[in-house]
Coordinates of C-alpha atoms in Angstrom, one line a residue:
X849 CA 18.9 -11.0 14.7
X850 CA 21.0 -10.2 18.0
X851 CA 19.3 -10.4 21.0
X852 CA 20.7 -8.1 24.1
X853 CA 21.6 -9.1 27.4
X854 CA 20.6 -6.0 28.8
X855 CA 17.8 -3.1 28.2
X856 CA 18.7 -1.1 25.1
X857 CA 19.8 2.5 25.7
X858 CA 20.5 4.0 22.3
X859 CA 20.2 7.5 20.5
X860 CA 18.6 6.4 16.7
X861 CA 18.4 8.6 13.9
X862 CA 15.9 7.0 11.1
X863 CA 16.2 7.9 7.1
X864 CA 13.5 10.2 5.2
X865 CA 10.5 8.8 5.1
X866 CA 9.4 6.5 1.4
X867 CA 5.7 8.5 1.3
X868 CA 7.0 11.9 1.3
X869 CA 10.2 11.3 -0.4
X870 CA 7.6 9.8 -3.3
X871 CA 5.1 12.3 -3.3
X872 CA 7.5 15.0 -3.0
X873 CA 9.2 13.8 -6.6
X874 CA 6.0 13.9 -8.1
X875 CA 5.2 16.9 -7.6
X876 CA 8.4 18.7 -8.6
X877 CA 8.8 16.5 -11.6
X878 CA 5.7 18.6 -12.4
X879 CA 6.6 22.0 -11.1
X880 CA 7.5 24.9 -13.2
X881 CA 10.9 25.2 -12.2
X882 CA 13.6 22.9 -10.1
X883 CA 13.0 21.6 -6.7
X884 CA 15.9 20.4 -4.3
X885 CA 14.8 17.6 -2.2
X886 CA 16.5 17.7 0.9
X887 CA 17.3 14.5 3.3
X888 CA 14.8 12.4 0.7
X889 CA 15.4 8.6 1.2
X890 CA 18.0 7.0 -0.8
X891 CA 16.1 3.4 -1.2
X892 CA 14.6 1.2 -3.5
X893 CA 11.3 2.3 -4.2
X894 CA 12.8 6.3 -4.1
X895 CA 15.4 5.3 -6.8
X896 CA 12.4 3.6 -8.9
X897 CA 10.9 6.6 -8.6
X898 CA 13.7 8.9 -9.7
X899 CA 14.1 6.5 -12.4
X900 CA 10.9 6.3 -13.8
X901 CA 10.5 10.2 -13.7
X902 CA 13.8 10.5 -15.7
X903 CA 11.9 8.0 -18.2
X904 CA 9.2 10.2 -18.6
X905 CA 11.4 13.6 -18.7
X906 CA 12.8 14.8 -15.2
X907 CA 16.3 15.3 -14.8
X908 CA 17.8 14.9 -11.4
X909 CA 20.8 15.6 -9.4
X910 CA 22.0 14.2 -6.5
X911 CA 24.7 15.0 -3.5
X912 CA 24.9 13.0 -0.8
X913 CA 22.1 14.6 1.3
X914 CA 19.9 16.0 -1.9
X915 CA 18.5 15.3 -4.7
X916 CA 17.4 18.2 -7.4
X917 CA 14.2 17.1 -9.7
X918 CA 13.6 19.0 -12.9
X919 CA 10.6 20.0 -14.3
X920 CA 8.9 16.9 -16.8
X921 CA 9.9 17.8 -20.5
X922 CA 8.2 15.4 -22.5
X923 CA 10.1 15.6 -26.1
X924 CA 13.2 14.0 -23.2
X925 CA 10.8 10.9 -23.1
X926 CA 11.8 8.2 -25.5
X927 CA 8.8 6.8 -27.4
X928 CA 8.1 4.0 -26.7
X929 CA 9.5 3.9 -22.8
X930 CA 9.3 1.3 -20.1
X931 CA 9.0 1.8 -16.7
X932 CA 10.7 -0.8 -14.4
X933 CA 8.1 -0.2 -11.2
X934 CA 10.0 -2.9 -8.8
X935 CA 7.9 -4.1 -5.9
X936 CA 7.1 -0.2 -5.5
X937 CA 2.9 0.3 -5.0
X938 CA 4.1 4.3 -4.8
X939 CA 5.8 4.0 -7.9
X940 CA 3.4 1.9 -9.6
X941 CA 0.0 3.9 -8.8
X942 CA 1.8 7.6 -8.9
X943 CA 3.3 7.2 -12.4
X944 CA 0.8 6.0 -14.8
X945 CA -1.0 9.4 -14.5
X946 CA 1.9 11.5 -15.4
X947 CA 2.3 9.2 -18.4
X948 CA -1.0 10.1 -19.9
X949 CA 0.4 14.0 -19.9
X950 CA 3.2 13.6 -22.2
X951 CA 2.8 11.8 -26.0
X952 CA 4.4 9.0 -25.6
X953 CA 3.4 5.0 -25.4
X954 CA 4.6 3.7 -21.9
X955 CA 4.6 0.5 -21.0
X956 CA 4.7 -0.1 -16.9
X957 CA 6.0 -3.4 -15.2
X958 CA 7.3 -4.8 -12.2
X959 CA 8.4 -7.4 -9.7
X960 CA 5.9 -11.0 -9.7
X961 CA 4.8 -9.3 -6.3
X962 CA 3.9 -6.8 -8.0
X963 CA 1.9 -8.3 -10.1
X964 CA -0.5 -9.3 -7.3
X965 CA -1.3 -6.0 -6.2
X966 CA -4.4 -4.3 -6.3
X967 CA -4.4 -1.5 -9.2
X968 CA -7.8 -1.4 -10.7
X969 CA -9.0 1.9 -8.9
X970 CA -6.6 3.9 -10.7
X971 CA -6.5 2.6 -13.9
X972 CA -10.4 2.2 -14.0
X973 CA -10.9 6.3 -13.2
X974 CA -7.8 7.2 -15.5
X975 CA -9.6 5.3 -18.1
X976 CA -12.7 7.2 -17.1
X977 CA -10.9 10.7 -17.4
X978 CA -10.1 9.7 -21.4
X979 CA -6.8 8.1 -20.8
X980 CA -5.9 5.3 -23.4
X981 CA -4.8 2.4 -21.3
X982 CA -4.0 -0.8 -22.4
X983 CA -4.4 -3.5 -19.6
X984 CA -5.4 -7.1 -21.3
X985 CA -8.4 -7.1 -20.0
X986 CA -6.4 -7.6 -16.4
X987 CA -6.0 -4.2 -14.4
X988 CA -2.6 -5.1 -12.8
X989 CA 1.3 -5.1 -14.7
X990 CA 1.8 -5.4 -17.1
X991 CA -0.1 -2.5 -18.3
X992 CA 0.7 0.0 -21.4
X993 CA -0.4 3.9 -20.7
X994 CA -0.7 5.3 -24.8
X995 CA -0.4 9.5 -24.1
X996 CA -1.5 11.9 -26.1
X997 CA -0.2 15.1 -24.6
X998 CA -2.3 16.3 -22.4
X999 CA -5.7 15.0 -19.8
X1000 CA -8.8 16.8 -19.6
X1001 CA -9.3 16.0 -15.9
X1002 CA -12.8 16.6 -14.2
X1003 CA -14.8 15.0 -12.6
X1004 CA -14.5 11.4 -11.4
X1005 CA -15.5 8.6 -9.2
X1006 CA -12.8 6.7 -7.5
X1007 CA -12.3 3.0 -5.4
X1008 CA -9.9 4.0 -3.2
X1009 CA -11.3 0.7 -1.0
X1010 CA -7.9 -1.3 -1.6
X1011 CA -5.9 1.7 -1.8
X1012 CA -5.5 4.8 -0.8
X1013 CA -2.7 5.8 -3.0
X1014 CA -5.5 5.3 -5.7
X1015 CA -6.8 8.8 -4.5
X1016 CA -3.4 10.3 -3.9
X1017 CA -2.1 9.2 -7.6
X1018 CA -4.8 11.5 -9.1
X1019 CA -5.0 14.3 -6.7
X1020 CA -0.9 14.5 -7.4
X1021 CA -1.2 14.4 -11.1
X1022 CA -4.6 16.8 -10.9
X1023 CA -2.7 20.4 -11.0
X1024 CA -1.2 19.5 -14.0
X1025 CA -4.6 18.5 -15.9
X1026 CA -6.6 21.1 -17.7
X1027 CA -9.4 20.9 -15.9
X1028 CA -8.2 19.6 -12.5
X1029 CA -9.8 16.9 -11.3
X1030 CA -12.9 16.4 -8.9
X1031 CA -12.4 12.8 -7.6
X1032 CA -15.6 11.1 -5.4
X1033 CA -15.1 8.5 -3.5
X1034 CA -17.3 5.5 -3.9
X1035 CA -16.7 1.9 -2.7
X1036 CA -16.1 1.6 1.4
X1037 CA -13.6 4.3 3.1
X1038 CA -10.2 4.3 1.8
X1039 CA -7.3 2.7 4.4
X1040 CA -4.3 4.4 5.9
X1041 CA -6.3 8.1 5.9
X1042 CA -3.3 9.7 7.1
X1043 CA -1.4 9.1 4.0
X1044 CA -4.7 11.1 1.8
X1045 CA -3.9 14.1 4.8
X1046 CA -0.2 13.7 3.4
X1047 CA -1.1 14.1 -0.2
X1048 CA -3.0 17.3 0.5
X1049 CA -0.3 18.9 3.1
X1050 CA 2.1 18.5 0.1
X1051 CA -0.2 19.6 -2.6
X1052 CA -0.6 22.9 -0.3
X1053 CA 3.5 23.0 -0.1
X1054 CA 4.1 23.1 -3.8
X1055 CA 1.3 25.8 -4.2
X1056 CA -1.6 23.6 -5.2
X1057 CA -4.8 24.9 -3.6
X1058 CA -7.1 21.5 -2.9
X1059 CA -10.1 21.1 -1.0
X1060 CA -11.9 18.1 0.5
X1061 CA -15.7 17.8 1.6
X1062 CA -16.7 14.8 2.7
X1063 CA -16.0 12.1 0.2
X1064 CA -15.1 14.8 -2.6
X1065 CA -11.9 16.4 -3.6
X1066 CA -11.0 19.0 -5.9
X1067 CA -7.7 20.2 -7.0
X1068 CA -7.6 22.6 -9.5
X1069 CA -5.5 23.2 -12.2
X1070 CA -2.2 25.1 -10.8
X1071 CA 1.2 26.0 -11.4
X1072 CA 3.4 24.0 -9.0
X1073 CA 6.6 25.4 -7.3
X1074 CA 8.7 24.6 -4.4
X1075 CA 12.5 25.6 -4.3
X1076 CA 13.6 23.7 -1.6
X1077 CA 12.0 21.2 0.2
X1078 CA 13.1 18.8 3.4
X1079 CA 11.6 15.4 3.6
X1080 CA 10.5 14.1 7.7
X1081 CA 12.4 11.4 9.3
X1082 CA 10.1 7.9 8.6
X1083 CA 8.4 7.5 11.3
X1084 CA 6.9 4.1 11.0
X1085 CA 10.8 3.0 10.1
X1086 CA 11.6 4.6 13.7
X1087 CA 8.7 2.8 15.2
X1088 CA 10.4 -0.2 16.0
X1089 CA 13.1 1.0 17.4
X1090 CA 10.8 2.8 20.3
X1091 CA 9.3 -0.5 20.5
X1092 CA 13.0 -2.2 21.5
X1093 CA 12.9 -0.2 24.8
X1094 CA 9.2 -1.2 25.7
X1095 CA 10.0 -5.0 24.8
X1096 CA 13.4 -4.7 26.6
X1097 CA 12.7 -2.4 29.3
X1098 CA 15.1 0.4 27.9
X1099 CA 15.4 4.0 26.7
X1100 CA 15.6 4.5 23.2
X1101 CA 15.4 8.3 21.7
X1102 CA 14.5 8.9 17.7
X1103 CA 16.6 11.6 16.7
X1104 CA 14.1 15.2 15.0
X1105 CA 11.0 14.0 14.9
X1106 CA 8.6 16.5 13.7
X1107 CA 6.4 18.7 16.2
X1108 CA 3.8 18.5 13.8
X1109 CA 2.9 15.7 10.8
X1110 CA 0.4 13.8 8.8
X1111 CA 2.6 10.7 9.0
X1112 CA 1.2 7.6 10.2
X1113 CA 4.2 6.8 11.7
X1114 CA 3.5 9.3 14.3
X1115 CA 0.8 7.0 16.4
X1116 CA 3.6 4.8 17.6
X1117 CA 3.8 7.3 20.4
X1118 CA -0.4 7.0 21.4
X1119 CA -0.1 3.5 20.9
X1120 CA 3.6 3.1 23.2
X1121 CA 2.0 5.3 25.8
X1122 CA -1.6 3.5 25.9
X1123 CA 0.8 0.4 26.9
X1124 CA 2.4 1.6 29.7
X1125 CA 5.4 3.0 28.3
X1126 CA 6.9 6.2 28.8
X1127 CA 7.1 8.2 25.6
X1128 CA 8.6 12.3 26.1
X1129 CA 9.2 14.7 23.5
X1130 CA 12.0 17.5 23.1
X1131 CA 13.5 19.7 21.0
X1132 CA 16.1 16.6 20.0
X1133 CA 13.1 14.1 19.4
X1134 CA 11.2 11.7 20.9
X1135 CA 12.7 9.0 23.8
X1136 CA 10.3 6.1 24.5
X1137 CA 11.8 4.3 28.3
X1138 CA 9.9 1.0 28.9
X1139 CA 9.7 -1.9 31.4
X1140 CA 9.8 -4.9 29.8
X1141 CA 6.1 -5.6 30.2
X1142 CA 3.1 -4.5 28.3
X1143 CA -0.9 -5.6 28.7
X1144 CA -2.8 -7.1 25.8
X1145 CA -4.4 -4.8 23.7
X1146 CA -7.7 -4.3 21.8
X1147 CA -6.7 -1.9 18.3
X1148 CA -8.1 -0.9 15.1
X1149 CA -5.3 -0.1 12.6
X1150 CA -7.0 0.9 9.6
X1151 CA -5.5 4.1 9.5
X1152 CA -1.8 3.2 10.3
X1153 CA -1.6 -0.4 8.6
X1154 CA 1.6 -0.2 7.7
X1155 CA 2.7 -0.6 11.5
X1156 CA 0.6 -3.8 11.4
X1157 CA 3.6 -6.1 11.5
X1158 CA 5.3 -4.7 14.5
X1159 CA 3.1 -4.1 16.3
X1160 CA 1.8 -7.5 16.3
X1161 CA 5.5 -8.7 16.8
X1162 CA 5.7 -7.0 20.4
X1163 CA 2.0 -7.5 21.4
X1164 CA 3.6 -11.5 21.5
X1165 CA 5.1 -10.7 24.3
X1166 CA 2.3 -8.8 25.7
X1167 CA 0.8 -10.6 29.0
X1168 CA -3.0 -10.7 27.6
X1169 CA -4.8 -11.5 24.5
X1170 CA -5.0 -8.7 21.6
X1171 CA -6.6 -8.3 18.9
X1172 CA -5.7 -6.4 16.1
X1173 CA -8.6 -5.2 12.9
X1174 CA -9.7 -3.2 10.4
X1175 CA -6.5 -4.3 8.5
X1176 CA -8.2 -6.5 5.4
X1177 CA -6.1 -4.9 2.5
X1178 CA -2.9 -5.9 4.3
X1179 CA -3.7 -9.0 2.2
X1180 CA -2.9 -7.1 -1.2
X1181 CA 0.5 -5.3 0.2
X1182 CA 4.1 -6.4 -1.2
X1183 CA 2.7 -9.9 0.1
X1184 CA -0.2 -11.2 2.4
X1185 CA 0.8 -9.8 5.1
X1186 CA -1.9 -11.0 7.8
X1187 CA -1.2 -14.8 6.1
X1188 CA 2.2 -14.0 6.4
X1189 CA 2.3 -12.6 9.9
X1190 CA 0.4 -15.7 11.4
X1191 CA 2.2 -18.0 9.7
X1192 CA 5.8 -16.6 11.0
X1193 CA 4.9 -15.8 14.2
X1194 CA 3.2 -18.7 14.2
X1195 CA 6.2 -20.9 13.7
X1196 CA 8.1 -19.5 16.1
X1197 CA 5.7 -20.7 18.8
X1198 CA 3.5 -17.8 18.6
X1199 CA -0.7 -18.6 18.8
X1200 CA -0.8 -16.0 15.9
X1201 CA -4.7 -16.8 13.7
X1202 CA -6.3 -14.6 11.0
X1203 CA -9.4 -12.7 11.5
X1204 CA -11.9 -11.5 8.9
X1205 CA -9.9 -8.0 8.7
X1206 CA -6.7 -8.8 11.3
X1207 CA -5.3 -10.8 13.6
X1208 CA -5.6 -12.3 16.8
X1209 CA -2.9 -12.7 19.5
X1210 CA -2.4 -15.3 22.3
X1211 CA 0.9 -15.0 24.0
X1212 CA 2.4 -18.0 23.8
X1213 CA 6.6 -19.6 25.0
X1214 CA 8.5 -18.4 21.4
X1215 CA 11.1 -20.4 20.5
X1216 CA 14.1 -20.0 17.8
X1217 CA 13.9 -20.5 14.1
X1218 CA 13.8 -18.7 10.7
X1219 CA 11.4 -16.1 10.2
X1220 CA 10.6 -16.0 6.4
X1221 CA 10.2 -12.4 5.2
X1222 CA 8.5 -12.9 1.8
X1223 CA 10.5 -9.8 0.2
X1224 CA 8.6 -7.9 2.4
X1225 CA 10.4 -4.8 4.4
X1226 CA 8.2 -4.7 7.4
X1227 CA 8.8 -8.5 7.8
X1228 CA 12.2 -7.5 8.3
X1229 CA 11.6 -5.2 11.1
X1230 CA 8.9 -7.7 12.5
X1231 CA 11.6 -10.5 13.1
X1232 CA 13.9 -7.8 14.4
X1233 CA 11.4 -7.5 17.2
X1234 CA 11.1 -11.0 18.3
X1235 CA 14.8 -11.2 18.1
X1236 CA 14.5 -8.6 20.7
X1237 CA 13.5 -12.0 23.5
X1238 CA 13.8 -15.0 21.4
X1239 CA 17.7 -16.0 20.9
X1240 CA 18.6 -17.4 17.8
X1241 CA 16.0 -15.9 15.5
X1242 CA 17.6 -16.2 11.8
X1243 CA 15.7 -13.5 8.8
X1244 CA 15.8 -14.8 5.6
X1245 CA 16.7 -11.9 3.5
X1246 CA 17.3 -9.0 5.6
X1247 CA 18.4 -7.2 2.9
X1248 CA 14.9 -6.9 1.5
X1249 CA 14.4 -4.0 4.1
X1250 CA 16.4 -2.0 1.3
X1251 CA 13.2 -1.1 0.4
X1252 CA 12.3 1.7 2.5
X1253 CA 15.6 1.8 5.0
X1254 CA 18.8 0.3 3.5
X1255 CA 20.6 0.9 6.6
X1256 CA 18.4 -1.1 9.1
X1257 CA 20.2 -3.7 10.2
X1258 CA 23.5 -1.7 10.6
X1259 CA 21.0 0.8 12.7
X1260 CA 19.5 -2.2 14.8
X1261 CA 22.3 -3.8 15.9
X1262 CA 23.9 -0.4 16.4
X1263 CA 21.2 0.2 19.0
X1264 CA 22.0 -3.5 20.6
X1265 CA 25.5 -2.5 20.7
X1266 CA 26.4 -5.8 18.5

């Protein structure tokens, strides 16, 4: 990754962001009539998506800033189908419910990585709701979901622990059972609560009507509609970039982000501003203007985990201690991502060490090297940052950033001016 000889001073404009782009498909796969998806993201785990909802019966259409979703028709669903789910956990937890509606046997798969990843709280309370799922004993791909037609719904207890797209997969799928669906949480509080918020927001947009108290949910049955629909900026892709001006003691402005949204994304700014960085907001977006130098910090991520690895890139550099927790399931994402952080960060001369639930952080001289990204996206955008003050920082596989912003390095090293 380049590293600048002088602060950054860029204008950035990020892609759609991968959770609502996701969610968004899902529900107009099951609405009554055609919903164009504006400014979704064109990546990886969207095109799985688009894929596996043409498998099980939605059409789409796509210009260059659009995509139009059909409504599921299940006689369009070849029996039996597979489901190529990628490295995707959106793709892979989302689906299997809008399997069990059509009559079909569909057989679900996906990346080795895949493999690893927790999946046992949705399967376990589709099984409970009467689904016919065929697992081999091992609640993880490969996994076979045998429909027959239609779900019941109700009520049901959920282990959203490990996930929290566990509890968005069935609130999603709920308007289209015949009951609904009542879903309790049991088990300790789900991570990454923002992302539930999301679920909900968008449930409301396509005319669902769910309610939450407490540690309940309901959504009830509903007929789903949503012409046209335009998907946020992702804000945790634009995090980094806000980050370059506080590591390099420049100005960096993120292009329309929303005045209002459930994205997790979105803390960047609390965090940027607790730091010592300048962070304004206009009607073009959001500028971030640092100084090069930020104090250690003391944070608990559990609700915005998937910022984990940048931010414990720049608090390297930091000038005290930090500490970062509440982060334990990190170890079931795309990889092991608190192993992999301390390792990297680690080699690089970084005094990086696993907690129970995170991380701890000793700034430390970095040095050059390769930073290994273990087909992991947010590795990508983690090395990107040390590049920021460490010359000569090689990425293995960049490209594996594809997965939620194909066009990041082109972006980053737009921003350097390289």
């Amino acid at each position: 990754m380049p590293t600048p000889a002088r602060p950054v001073d860029a204008t950035v404009r990020v892609p759609g962001s991968k959770s609502i782009t996701n969610r968004a498909y899902v529900l107009a796969a099951l609405a009554s009539t055609a919903t164009l998806v504006r400014h979704p993201l064109d990546s990886r785990d969207a095109r799985l998506m688009i894929d596996a909802l043409g498998v099980l019966g939605a059409r789409s259409e796509h210009t260059d800033t659009a995509v139009r979703i059909h409504p599921l028709e299940s006689r369009r669903c070849p029996d039996p189908a597979e489901i190529a789910l990628g490295n995707s956990g959106t793709v892979a937890r989302f689906t299997p419910p809008l399997a069990a509606l059509g009559p079909a046997t569909v057989r679900f798969d996906g990346d080795p990585a895949l493999r690893r990843r927790p999946m046992a709280g949705v399967l376990r309370a589709l099984r409970d709701l009467g689904v016919d799922i065929d697992d081999g004993g091992d609640p993880a791909p490969p996994f076979t979901v045998r429909g027959t037609g239609g779900v019941r719904g109700g009520v049901v207890d959920v282990d959203a622990s490990a996930s929290s797209q566990f509890l968005s997969a069935l609130l999603l799928a709920g308007p289209a059972f015949r009951e609904g669906i009542t879903a309790r949480l049991v088990g300790s509080a789900p991570p990454s609560g923002p992302h539930i918020a999301m679920t909900l927001d968008l449930l409301r947009t396509f005319g669902a009507a769910p309610l939450r108290d407490g540690t309940e949910f309901h959504v009830p049955p509903a007929t789903l509609g949503c012409p046209d629909y335009t998907v946020e900026p992702d804000l945790s892709s634009a995090a980094p970039f806000l980050m370059a001006a506080a590591l390099t003691g420049g100005s960096v402005r993120v292009l329309d982000w929303p005045a209002s949204t459930t994205q997790p994304g979105d803390w960047v700014r609390s965090l940027l501003t607790e730091l010592g960085v300048s962070v304004t907001t206009d009607e073009r977006g959001v500028t971030a203007t640092g100084s090069g130098v930020l104090p250690g910090a003391e944070l608990d991520l559990h609700d915005v985990s998937e910022l984990t690895p940048v931010v414990a890139a720049m608090l390297c550099f930091a000038t005290e201690p930090s500490t970062i927790r509440g982060v334990a399931h990190l170890r079931g994402h795309e990889t092991d991502r608190l192993a992999a952080l301390a390792t990297e960060l680690s080699r690089l001369g970084g005094r990086v060490t696993e907690t129970g639930d995170g991380l701890r952080i000793v700034p430390s001289p970095m040095r050059s090297g390769t930073f290994h990204t273990y087909d992991d996206h947010r590795l990508v955008m983690a090395a990107a940052l040390i590049g920021l003050r460490v010359p000569g920082v090689a990425v293995e596989n960049p490209a594996t950033v594809g997965k939620t912003f194909p066009g990041f390095v082109e972006a980053w090293s737009g921003m350097l001016g390289a």
